[in-house]
PDB file of C-alpha atoms in Angstrom:
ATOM      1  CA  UNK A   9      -7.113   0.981  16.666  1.00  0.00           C
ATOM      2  CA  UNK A  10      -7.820  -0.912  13.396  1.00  0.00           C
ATOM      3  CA  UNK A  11      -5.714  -3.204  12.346  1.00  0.00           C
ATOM      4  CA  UNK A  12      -5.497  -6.397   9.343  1.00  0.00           C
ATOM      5  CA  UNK A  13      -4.161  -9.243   9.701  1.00  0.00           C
ATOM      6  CA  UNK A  14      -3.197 -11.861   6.664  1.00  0.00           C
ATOM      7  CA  UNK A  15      -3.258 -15.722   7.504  1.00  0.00           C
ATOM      8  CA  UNK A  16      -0.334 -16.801   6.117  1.00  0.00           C
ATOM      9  CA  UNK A  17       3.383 -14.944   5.185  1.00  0.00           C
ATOM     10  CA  UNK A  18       3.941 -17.315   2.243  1.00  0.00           C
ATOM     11  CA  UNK A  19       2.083 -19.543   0.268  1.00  0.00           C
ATOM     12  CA  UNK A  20       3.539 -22.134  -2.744  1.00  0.00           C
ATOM     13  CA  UNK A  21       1.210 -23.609  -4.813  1.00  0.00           C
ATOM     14  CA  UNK A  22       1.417 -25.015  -8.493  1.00  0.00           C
ATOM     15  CA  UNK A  23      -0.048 -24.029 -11.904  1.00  0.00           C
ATOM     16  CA  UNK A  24      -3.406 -24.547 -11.705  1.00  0.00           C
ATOM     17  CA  UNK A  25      -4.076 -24.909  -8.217  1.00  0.00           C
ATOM     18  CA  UNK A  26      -7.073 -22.728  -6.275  1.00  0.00           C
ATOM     19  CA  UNK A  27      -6.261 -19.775  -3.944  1.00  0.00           C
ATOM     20  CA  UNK A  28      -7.432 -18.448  -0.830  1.00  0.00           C
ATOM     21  CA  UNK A  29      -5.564 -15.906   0.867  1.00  0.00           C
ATOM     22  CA  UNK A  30      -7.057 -15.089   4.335  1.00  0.00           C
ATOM     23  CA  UNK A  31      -7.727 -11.564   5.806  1.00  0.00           C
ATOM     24  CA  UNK A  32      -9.207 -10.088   8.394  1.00  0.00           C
ATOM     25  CA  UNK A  33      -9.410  -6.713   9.913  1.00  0.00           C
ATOM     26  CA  UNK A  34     -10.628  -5.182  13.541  1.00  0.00           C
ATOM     27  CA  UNK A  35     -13.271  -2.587  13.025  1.00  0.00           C
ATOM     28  CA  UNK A  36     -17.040  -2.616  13.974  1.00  0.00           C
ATOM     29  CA  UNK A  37     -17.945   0.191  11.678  1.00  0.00           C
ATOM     30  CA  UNK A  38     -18.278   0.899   7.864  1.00  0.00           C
ATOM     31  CA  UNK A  39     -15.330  -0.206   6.226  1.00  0.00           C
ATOM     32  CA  UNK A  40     -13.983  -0.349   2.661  1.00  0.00           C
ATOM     33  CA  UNK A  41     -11.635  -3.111   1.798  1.00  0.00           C
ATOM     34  CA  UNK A  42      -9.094  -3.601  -0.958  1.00  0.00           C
ATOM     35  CA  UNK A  43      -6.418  -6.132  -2.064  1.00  0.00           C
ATOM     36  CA  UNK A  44      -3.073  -4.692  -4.115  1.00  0.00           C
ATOM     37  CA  UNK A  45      -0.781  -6.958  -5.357  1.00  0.00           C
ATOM     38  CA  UNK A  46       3.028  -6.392  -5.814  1.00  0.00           C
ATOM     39  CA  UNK A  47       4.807  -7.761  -8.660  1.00  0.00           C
ATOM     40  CA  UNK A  48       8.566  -8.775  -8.160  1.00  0.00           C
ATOM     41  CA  UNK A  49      10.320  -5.169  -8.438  1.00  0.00           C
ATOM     42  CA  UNK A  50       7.433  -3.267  -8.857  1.00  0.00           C
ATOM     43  CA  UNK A  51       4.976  -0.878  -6.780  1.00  0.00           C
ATOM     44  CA  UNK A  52       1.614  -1.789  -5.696  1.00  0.00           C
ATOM     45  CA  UNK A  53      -0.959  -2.138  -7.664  1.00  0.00           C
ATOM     46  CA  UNK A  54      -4.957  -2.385  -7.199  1.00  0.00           C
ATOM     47  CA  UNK A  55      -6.387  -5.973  -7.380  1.00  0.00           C
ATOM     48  CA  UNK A  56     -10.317  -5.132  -6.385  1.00  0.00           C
ATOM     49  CA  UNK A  57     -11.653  -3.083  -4.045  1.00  0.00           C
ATOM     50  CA  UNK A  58     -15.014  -2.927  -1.433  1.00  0.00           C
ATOM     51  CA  UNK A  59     -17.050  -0.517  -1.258  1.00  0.00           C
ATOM     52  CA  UNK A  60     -20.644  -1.337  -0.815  1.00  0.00           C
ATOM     53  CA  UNK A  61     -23.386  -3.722  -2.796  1.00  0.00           C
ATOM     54  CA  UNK A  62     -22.845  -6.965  -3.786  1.00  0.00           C
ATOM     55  CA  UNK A  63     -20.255  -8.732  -1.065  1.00  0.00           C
ATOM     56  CA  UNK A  64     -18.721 -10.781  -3.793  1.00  0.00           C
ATOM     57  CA  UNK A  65     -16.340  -8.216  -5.449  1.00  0.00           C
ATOM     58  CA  UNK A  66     -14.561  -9.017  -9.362  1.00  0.00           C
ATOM     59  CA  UNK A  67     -10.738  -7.765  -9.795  1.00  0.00           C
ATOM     60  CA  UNK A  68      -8.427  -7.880 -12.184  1.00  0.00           C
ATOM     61  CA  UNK A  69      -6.586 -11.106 -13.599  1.00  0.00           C
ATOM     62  CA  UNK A  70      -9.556 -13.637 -12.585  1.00  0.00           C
ATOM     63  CA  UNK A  71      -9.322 -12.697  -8.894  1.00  0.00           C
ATOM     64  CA  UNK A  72     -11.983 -12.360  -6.562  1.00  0.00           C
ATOM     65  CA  UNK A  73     -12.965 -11.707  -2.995  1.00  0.00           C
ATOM     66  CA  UNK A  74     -15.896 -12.310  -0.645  1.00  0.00           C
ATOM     67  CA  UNK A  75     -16.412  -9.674   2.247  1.00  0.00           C
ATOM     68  CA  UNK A  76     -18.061 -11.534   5.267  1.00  0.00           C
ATOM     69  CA  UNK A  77     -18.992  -8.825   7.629  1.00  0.00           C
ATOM     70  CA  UNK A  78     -20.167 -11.242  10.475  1.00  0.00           C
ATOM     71  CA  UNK A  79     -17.045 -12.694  10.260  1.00  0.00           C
ATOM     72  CA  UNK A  80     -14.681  -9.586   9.594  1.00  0.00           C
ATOM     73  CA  UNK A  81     -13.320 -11.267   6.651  1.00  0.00           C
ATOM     74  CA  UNK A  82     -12.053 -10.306   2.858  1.00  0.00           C
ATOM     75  CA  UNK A  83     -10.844 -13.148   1.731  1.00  0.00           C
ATOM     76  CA  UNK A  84      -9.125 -13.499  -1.921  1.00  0.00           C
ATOM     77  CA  UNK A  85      -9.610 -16.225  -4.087  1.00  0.00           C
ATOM     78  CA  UNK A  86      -8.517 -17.173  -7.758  1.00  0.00           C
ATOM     79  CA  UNK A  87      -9.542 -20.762  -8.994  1.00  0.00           C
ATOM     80  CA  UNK A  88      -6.392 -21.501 -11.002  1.00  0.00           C
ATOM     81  CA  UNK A  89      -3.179 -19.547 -10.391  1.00  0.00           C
ATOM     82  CA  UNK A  90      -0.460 -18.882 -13.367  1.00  0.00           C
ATOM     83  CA  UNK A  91       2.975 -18.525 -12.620  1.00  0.00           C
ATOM     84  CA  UNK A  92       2.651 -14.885 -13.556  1.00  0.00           C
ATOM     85  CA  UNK A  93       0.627 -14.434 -10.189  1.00  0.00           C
ATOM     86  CA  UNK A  94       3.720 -15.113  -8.538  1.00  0.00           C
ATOM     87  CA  UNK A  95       3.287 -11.961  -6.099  1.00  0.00           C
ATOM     88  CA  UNK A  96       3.173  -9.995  -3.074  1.00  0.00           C
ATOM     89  CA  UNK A  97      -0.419  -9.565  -1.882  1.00  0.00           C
ATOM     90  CA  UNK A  98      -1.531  -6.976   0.339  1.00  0.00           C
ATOM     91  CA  UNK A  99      -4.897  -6.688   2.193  1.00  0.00           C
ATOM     92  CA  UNK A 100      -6.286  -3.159   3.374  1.00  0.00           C
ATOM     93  CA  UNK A 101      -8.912  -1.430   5.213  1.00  0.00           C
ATOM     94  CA  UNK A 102      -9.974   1.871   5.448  1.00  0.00           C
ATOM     95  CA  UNK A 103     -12.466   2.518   8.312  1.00  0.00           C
ATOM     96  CA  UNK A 104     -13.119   5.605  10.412  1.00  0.00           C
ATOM     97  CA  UNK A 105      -9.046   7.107   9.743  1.00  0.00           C
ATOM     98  CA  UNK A 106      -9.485  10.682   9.649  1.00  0.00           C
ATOM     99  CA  UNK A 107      -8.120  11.017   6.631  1.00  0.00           C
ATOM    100  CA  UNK A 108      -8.566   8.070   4.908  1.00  0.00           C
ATOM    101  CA  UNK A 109      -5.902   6.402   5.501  1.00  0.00           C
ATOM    102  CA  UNK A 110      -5.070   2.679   4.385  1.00  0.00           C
ATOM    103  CA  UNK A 111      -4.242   0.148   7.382  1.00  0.00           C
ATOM    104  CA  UNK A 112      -2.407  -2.579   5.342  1.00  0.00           C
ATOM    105  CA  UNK A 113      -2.096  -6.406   6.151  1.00  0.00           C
ATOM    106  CA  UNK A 114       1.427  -7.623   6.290  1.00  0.00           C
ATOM    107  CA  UNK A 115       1.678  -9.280   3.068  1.00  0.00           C
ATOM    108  CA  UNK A 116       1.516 -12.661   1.840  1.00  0.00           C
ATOM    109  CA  UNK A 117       3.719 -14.026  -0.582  1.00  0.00           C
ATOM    110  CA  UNK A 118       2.507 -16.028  -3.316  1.00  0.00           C
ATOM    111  CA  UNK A 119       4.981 -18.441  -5.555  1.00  0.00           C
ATOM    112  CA  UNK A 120       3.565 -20.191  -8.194  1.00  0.00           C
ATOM    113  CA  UNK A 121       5.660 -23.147  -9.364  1.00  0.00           C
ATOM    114  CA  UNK A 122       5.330 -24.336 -13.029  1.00  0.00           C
TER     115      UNK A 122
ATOM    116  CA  UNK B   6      -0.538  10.491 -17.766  1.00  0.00           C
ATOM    117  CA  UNK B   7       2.567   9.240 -15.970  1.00  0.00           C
ATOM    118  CA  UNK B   8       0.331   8.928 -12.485  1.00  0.00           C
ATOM    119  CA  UNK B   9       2.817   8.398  -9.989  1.00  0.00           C
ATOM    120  CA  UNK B  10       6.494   9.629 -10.214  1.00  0.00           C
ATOM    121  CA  UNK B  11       9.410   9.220  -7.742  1.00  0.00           C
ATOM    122  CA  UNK B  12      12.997  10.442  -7.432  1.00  0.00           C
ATOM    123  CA  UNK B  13      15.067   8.836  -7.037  1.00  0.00           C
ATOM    124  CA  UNK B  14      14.863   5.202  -7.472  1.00  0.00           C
ATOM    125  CA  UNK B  15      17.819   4.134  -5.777  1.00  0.00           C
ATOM    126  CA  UNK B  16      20.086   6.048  -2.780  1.00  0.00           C
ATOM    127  CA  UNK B  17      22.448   5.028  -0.397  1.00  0.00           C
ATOM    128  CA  UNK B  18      23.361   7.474   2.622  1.00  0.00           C
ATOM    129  CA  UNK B  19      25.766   7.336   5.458  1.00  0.00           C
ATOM    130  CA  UNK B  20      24.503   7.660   8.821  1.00  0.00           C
ATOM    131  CA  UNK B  21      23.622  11.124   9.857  1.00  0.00           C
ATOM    132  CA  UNK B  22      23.054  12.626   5.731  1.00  0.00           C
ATOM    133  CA  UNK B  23      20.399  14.213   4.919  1.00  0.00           C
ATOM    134  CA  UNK B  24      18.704  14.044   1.621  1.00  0.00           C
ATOM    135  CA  UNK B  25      14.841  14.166   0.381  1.00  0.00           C
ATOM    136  CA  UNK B  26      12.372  12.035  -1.621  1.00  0.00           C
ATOM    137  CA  UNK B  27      10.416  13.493  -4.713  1.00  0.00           C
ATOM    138  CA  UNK B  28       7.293  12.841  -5.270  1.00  0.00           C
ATOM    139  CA  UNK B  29       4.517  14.175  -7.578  1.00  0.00           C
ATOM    140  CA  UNK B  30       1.520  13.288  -9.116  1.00  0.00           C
ATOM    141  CA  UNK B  31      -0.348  14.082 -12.616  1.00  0.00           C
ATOM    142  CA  UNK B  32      -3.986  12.799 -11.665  1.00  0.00           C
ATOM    143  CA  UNK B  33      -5.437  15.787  -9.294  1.00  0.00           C
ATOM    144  CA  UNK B  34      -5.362  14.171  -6.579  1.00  0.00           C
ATOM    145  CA  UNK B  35      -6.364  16.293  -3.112  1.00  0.00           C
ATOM    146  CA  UNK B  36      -4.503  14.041  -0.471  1.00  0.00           C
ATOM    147  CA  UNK B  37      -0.683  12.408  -0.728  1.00  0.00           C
ATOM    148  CA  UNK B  38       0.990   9.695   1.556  1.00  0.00           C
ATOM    149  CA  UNK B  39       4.176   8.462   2.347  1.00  0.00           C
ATOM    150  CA  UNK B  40       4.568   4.737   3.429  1.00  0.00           C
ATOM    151  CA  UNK B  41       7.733   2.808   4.145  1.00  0.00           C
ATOM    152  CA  UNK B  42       7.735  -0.889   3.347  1.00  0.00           C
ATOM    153  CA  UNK B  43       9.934  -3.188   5.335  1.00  0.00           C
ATOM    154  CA  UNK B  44       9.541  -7.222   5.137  1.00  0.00           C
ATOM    155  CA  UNK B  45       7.289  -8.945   7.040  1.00  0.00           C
ATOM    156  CA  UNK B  46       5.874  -5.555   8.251  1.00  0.00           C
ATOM    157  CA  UNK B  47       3.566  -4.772   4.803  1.00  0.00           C
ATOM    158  CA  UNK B  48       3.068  -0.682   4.119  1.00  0.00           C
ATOM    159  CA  UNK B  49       3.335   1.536   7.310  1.00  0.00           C
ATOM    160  CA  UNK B  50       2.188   5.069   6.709  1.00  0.00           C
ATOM    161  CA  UNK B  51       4.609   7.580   7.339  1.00  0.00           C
ATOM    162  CA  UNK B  52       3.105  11.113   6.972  1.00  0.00           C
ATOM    163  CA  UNK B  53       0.238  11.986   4.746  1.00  0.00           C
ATOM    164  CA  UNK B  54      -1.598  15.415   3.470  1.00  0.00           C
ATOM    165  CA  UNK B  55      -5.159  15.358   2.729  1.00  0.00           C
ATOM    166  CA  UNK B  56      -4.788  18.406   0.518  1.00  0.00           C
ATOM    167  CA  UNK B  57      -2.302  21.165  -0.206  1.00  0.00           C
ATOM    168  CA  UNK B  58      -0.799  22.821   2.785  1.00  0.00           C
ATOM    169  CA  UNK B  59      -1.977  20.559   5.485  1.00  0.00           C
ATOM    170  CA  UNK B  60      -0.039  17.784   6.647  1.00  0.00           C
ATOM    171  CA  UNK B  61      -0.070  14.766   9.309  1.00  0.00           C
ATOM    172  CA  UNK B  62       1.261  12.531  11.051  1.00  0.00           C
ATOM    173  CA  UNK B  63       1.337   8.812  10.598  1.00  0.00           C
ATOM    174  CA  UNK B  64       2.020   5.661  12.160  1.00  0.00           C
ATOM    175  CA  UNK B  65       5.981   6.145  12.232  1.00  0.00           C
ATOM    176  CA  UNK B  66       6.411   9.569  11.768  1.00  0.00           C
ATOM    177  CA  UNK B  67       9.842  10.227  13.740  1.00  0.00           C
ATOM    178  CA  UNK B  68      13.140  10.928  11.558  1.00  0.00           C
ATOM    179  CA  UNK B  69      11.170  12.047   9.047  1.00  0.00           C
ATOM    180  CA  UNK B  70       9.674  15.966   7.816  1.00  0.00           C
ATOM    181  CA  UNK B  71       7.373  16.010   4.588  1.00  0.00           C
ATOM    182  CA  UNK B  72       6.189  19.243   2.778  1.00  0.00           C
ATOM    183  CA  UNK B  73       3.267  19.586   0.605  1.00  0.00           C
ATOM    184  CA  UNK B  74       4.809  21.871  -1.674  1.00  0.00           C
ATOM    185  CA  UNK B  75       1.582  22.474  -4.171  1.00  0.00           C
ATOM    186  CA  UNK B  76      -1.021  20.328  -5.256  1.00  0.00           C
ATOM    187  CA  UNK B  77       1.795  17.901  -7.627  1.00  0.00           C
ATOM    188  CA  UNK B  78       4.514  17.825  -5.255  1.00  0.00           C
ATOM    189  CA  UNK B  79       4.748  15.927  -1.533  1.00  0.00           C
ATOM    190  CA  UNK B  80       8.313  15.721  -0.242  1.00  0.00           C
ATOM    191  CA  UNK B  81       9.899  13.390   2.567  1.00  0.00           C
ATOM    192  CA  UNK B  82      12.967  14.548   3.732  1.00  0.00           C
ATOM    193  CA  UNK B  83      15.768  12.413   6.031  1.00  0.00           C
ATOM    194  CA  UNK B  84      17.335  15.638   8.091  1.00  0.00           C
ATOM    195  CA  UNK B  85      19.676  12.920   9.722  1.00  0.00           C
ATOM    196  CA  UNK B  86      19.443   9.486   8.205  1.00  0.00           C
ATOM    197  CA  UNK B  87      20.018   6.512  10.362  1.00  0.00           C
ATOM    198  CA  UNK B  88      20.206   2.250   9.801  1.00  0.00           C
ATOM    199  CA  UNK B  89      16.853   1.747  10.737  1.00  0.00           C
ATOM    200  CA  UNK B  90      15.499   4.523   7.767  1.00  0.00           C
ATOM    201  CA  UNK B  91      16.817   1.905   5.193  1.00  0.00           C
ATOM    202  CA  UNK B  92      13.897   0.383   3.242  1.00  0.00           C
ATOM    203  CA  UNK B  93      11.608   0.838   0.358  1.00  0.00           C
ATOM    204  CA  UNK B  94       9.307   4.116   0.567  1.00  0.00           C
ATOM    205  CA  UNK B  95       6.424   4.742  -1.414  1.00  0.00           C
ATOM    206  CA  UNK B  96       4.386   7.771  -2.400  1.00  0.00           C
ATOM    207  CA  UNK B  97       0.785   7.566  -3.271  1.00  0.00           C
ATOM    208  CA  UNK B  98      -2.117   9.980  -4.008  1.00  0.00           C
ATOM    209  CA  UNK B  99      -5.653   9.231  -3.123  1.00  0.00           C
ATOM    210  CA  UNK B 100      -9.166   9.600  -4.737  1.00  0.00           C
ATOM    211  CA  UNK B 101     -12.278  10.944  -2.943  1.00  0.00           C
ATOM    212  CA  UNK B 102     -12.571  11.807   0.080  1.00  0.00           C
ATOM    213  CA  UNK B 103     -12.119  10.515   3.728  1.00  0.00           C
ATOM    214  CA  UNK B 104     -14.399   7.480   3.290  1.00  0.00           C
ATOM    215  CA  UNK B 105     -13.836   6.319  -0.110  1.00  0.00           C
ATOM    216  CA  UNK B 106      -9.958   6.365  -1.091  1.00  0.00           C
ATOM    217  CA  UNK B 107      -8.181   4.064  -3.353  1.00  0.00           C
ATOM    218  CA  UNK B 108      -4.793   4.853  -3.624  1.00  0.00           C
ATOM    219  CA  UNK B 109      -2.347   4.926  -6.799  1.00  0.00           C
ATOM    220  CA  UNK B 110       1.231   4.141  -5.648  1.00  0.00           C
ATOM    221  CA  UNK B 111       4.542   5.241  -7.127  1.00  0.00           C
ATOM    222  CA  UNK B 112       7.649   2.962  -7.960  1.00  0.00           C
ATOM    223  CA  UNK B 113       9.100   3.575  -5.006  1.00  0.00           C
ATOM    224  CA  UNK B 114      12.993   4.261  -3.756  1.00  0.00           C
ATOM    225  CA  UNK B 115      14.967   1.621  -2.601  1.00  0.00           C
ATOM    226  CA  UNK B 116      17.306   3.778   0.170  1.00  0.00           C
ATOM    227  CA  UNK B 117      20.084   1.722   2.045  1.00  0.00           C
ATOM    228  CA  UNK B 118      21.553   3.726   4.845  1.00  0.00           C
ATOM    229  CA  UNK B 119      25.275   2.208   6.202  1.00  0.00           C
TER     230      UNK B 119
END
């Protein structure tokens, strides 16, 4: 079965700082990845997704992510966080479901200090 | 387009109510999900219909009946709520087909069962 797994459950950082949130997933075949982030109180939302082409995919809000197949890895980065990143962030892989179905990460939670 | 819609936003049961979960969509979507989100355990996918009158099973399916009432509408329905239902449950409709779906989530309803 596939399944994702995020590095870390909660990260602090301040203004300015880089970001890497770690993910990885457990499936040998064609996969498409995505990232959704969670604002305080609200529902999810799409970051960036993978599909195919370039492995170095361009979101929203100055995020990015890298998808290293060899390595099973869709990592997100951001050079310089805001406070207004301050987040939930959710990796997820759909791969081979029958349905397409999402298998999400268990979160990681992001707070930005001023 | 208001994408996403759930009622209600906010319910609190006794053990052993019943009650169901609205959701509909604007976007003409084919498939429909249900997820529960409980902390530390990210999104787990509850049911889910790939398209109007079919529906399926997902990870945690048990306490739970859906109906895919028409192409807008995907229920969830509690026939005997119990503690362990209470968390955050989201609806979301999907794009494209089994390979390529991003999904557009819902606010969600926040249901407490004492």
């Amino acid at each position: 079965a596939q399944s994702v797994s995020q590095h870390n459950h909660h990260v602090i950082l301040s203004e300015a700082a880089s970001l890497e949130l770690g993910c990885n997933y457990s499936y040998g075949g064609t996969v498409n990845l995505f990232w959704y982030v969670q604002y305080p109180g609200q529902h999810l939302q799409l970051l960036l997704k993978y599909f195919s082409g370039d492995p170095l995919v361009k979101g929203i809000k100055g995020f990015e992510a890298e998808f290293i197949k060899s390595k099973f890895s869709f990592n997100l980065r951001k050079p310089s966080v805001q406070w207004s990143d301050t987040a939930e962030y959710f990796c997820a892989v759909n791969g081979g479901g029958s349905q397409g179905n999402l298998i999400f990460g268990k979160g990681t939670k992001l707070s930005v200090k001023p | 387009n208001a994408g996403v819609t759930q009622t209600p936003k906010f319910q609190v049961l006794k053990t052993g109510q019943s009650m169901t979960l609205q959701c509909a969509q604007d976007m003409n979507h084919n498939s429909m999900y249900w997820y529960r989100q409980d902390p530390g355990m990210g999104l787990r996918l509850i049911y889910y219909s790939a398209s109007e009158g079919t529906t399926d099973k997902g990870e945690v399916p048990n306490g739970y009946n859906v109906s895919r009432l028409n192409k807008r509408e995907f229920s969830l329905r509690l026939e005997s709520a119990a503690p362990s239902q209470t968390s955050v449950y989201f609806c979301a409709s999907g794009v494209g087909d089994r390979s390529y779906n991003e999904q557009f989530f819902g606010p969600g309803t926040r249901l407490t069962v004492l």
